[in-house]
CSV table of C-alpha atoms in Angstrom, one decimal:
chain,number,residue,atom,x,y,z
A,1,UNK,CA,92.0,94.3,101.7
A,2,UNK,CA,90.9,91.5,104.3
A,3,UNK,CA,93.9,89.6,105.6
A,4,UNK,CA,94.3,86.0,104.9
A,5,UNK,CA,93.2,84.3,108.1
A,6,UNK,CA,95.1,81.1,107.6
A,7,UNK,CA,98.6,80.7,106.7
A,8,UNK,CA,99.2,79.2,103.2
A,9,UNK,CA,102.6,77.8,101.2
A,10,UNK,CA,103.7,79.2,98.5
A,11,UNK,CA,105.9,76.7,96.4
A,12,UNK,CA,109.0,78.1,94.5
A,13,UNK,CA,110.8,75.1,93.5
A,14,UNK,CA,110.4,75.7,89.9
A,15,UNK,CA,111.7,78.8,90.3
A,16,UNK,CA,114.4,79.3,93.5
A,17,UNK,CA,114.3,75.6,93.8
A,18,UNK,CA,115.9,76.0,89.9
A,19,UNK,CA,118.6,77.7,91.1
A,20,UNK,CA,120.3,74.8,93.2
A,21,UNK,CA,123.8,74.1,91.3
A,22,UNK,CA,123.8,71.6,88.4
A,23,UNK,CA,120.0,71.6,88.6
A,24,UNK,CA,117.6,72.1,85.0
A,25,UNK,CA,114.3,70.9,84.7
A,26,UNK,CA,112.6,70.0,81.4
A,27,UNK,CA,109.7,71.2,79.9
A,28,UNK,CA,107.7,68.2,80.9
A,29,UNK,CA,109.4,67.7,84.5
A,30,UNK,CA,108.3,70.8,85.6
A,31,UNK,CA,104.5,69.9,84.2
A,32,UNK,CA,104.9,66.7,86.1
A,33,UNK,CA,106.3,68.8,89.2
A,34,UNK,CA,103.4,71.4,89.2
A,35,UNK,CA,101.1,68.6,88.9
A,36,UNK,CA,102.2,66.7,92.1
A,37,UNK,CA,102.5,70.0,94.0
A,38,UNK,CA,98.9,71.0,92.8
A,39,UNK,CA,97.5,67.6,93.9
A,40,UNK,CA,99.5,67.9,97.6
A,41,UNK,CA,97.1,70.9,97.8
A,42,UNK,CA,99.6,74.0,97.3
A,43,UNK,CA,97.6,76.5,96.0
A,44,UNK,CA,100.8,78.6,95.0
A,45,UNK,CA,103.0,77.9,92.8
A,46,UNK,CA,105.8,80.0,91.5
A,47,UNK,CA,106.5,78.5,88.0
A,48,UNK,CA,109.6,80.2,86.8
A,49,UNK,CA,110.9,83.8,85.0
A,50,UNK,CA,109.9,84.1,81.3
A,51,UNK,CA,112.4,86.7,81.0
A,52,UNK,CA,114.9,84.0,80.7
A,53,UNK,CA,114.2,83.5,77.3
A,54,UNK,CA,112.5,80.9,74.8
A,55,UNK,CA,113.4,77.5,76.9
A,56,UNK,CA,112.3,78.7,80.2
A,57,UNK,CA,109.0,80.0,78.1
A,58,UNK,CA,108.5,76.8,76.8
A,59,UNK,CA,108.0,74.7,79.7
A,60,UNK,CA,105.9,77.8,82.2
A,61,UNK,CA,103.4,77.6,78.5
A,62,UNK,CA,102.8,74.3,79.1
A,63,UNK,CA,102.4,74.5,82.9
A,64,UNK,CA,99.6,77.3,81.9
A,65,UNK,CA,98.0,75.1,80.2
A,66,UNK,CA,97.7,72.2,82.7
A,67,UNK,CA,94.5,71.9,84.4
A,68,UNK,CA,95.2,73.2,87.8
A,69,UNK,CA,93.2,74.4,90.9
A,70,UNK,CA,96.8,76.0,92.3
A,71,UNK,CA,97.3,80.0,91.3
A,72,UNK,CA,100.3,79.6,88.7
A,73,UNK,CA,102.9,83.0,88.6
A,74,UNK,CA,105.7,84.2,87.5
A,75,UNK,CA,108.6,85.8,89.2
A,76,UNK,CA,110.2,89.2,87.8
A,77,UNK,CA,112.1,91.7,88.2
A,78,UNK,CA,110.8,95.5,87.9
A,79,UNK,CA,111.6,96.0,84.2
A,80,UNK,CA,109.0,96.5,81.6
A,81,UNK,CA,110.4,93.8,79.2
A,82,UNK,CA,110.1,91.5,82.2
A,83,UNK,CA,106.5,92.5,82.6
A,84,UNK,CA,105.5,92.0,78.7
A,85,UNK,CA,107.7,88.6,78.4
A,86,UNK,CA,105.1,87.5,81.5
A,87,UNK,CA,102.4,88.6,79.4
A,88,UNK,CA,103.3,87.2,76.5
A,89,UNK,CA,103.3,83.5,78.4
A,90,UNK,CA,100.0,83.7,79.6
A,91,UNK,CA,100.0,85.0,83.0
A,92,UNK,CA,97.8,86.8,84.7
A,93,UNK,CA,99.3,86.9,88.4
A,94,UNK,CA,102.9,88.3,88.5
A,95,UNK,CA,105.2,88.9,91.3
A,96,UNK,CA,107.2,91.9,91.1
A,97,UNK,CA,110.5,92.0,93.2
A,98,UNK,CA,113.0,94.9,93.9
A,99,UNK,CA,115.9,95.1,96.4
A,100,UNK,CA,115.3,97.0,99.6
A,101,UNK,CA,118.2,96.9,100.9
A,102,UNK,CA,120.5,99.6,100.7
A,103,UNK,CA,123.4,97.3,100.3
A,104,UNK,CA,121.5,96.0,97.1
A,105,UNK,CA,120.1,99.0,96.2
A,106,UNK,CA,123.8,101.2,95.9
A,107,UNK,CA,125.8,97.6,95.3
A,108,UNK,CA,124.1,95.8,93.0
A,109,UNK,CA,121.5,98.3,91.6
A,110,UNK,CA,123.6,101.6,91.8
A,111,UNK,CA,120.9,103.3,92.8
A,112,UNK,CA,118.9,105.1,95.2
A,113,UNK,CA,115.3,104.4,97.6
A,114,UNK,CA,113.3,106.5,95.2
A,115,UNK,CA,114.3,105.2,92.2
A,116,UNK,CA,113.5,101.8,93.4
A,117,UNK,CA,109.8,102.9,94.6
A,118,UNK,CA,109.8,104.9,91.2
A,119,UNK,CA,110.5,101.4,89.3
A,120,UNK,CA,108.2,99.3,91.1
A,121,UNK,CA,105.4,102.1,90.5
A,122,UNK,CA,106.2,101.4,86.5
A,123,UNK,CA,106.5,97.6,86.9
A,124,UNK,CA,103.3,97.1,88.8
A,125,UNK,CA,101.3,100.0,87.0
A,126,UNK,CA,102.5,97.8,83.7
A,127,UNK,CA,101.6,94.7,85.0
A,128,UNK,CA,97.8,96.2,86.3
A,129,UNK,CA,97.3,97.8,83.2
A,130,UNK,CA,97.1,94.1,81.4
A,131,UNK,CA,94.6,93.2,84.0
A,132,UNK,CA,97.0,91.5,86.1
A,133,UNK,CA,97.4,90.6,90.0
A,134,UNK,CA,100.6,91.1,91.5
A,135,UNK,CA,102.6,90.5,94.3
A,136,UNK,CA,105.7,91.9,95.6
A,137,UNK,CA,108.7,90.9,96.5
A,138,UNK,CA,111.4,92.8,98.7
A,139,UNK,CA,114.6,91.3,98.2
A,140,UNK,CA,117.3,90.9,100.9
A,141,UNK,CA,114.7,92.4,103.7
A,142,UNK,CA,116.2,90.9,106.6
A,143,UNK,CA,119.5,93.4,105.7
A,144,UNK,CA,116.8,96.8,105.5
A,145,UNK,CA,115.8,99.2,107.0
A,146,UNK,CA,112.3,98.5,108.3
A,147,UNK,CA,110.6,101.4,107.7
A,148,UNK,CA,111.8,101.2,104.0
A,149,UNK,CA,110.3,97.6,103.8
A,150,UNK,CA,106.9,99.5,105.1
A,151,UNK,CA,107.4,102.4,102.7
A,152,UNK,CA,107.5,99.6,99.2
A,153,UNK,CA,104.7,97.5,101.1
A,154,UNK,CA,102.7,100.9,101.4
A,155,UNK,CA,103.7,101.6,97.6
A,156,UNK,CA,102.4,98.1,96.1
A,157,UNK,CA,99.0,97.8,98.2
A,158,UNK,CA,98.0,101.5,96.5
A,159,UNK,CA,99.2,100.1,93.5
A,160,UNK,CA,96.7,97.1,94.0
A,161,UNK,CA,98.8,94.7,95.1
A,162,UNK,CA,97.6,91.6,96.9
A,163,UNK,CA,100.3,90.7,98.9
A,164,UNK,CA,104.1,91.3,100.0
A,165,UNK,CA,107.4,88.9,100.2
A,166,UNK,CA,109.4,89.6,103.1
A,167,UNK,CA,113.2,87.7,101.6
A,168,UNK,CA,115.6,87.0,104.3
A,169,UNK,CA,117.7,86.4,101.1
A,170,UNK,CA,121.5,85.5,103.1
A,171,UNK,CA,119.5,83.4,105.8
A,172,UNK,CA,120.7,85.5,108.4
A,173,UNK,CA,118.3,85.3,110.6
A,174,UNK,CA,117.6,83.4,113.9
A,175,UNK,CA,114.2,82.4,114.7
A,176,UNK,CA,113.8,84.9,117.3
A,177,UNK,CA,114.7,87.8,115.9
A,178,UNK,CA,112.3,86.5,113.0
A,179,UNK,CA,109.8,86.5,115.6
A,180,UNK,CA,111.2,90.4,116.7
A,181,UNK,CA,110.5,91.1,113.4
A,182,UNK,CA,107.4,90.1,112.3
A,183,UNK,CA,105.7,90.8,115.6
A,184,UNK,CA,107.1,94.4,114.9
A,185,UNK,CA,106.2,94.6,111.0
A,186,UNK,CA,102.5,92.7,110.5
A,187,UNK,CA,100.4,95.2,112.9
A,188,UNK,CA,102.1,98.1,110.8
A,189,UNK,CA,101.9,96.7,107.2
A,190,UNK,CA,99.0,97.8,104.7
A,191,UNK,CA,99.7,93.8,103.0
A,192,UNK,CA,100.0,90.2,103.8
A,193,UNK,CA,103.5,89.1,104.0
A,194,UNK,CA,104.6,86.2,103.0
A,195,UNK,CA,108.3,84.7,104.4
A,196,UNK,CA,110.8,84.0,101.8
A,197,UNK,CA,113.5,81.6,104.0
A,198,UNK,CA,116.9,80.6,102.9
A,199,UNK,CA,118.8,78.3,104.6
A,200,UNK,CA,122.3,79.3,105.2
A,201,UNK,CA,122.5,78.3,108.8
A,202,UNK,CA,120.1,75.4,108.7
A,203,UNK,CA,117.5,78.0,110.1
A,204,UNK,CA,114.9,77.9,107.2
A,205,UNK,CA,112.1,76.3,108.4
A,206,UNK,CA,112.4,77.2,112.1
A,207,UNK,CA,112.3,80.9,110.8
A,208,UNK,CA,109.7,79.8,108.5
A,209,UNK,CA,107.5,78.6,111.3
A,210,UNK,CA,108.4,81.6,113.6
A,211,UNK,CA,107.2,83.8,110.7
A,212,UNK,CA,103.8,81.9,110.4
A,213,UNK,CA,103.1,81.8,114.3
A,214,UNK,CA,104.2,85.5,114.3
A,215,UNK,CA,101.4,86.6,111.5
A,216,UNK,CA,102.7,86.3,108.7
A,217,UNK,CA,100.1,85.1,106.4
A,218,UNK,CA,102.4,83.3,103.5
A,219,UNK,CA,105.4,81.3,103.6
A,220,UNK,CA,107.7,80.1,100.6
A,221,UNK,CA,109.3,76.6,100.2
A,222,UNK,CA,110.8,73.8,97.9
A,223,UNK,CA,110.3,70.1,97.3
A,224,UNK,CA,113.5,68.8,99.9
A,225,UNK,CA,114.2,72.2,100.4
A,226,UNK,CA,116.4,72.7,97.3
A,227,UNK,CA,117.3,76.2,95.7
A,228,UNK,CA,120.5,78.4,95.5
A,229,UNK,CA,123.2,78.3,98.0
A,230,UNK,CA,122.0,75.9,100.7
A,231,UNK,CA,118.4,76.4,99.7
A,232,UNK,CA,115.0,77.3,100.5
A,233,UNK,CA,112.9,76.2,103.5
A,234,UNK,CA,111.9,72.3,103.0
A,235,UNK,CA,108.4,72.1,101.8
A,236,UNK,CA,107.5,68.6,104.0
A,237,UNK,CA,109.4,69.6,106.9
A,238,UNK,CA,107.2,73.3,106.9
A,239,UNK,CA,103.8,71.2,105.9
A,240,UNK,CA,104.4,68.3,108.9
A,241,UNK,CA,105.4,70.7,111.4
A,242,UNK,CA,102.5,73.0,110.8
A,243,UNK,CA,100.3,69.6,111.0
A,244,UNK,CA,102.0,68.0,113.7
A,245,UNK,CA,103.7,71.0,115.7
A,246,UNK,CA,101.2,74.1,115.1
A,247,UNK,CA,97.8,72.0,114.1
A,248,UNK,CA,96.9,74.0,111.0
A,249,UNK,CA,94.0,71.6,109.4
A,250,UNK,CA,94.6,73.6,106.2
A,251,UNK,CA,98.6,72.2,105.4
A,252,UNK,CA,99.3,70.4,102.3
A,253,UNK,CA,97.7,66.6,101.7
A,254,UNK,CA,100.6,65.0,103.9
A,255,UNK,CA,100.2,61.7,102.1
A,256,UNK,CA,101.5,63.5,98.9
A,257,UNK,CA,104.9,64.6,99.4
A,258,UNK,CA,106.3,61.0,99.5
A,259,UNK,CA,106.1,60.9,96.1
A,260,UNK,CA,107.7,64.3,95.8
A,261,UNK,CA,111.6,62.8,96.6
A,262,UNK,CA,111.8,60.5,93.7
A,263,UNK,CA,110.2,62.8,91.1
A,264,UNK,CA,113.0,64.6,92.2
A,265,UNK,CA,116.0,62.8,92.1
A,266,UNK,CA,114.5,61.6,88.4
């Protein structure tokens, strides 16, 4: 597969963004939300997890069924009822995330590195098998081993995927070892990879922006950066400083994310 030449934002507010404390969106707000976002330009947007039952499914329906020129998906985890709640919403690009950390993987999964690879190859066989695309996200990254991160990238682009999500899911990093890392990884990985920031340290859009200048092809963000914990790396800040800082002609409409801060706080 042909690497993406220009670096493109993926937008999660509707999803991580979700996550910040005391935070719910309605069905229509996040119709309203994907609208602005699609208008700014962002031609990703991660809508939300059907597996979270009838509510959540209500509002990523209607979001389906808006008009948009943005690619609309859905995050899950790699479990089959995750993959058929997906389908049974509507989509048809799913991304697909397991932990590759060993930390998550004996902690939090109690398991081992095969039986995560042995997962994902179900999860994303499931999803192709309804004519899917799907990406894949590797959770807590920035805590694993490397060449295990290679090994699952490796796994999903034989499997068809399209693309990879490097999660530095604490925010641990700086944004030169961000730059260590990708410089390191991108020559070396069969996929795209896209940077999944959180913002711990107040580092989230520097590492974003070291990730994007070190070849990474993809970067995720939220409208004012919300999402769990401290939150996400802060859509305008990312889409002015790739203007302003980096010149990339193809950020987000600029004049569009004013109107992102009050639809917001509404």
């Amino acid at each position: 597969m042909d690497r993406l030449i220009l670096p493109q934002l993926v937008d999660t507010t509707l999803r991580d963004g979700e996550q910040a404390a005391g935070l719910a969106f309605s069905a229509a707000e996040k119709q309203q939300i994907a609208l602005a976002l699609d208008q700014a330009g962002i031609r990703w947007i991660e809508a939300g997890t059907p597996a979270m039952g009838p509510i959540e499914q209500e509002g990523l329906r209607l979001i389906l069924a808006t008009p948009l020129d943005a690619t609309v998906f859905s995050w899950n985890r790699a479990m089959p009822e995750d993959i058929l709640a997906s389908i049974h919403c509507g989509f048809s690009f799913l991304h697909i995330s397991v932990p590759v950390s060993d930390l998550h993987i004996e902690r939090k999964l109690k398991k081992d590195r095969q039986q995560v690879l042995f997962s994902l190859t179900q999860a994303v066989s499931m999803a192709r098998s309804y004519g899917c695309e799907v990406s894949v996200g590797a959770e807590d990254a920035s805590r694993a081993d490397p060449e295990f991160f290679l090994q699952v990238a490796d796994t999903a682009a034989k499997l068809g995927a399209q693309r990879i999500r490097y999660a530095d899911t604490i925010g641990r990093l700086d944004p030169f070892r961000t730059a260590d890392i990708f410089r390191d990884l991108i020559p070396r990985c069969p996929l795209p990879v896209e940077f999944h920031g959180h913002n711990d340290f107040g580092l989230a859009t520097a590492n974003t922006l070291s990730a994007l200048q070190s070849g990474a092809a993809l970067a995720s963000v939220t409208i004012g950066g919300i999402g769990e914990r401290a939150g996400n790396a802060n859509l305008a800040e990312v889409a002015t400083a790739l203007s302003r800082i980096i010149h990339h002609e193809s950020s987000p409409d600029l004049t569009a994310l004013p109107d992102f801060s009050p639809l917001l706080a509404q």
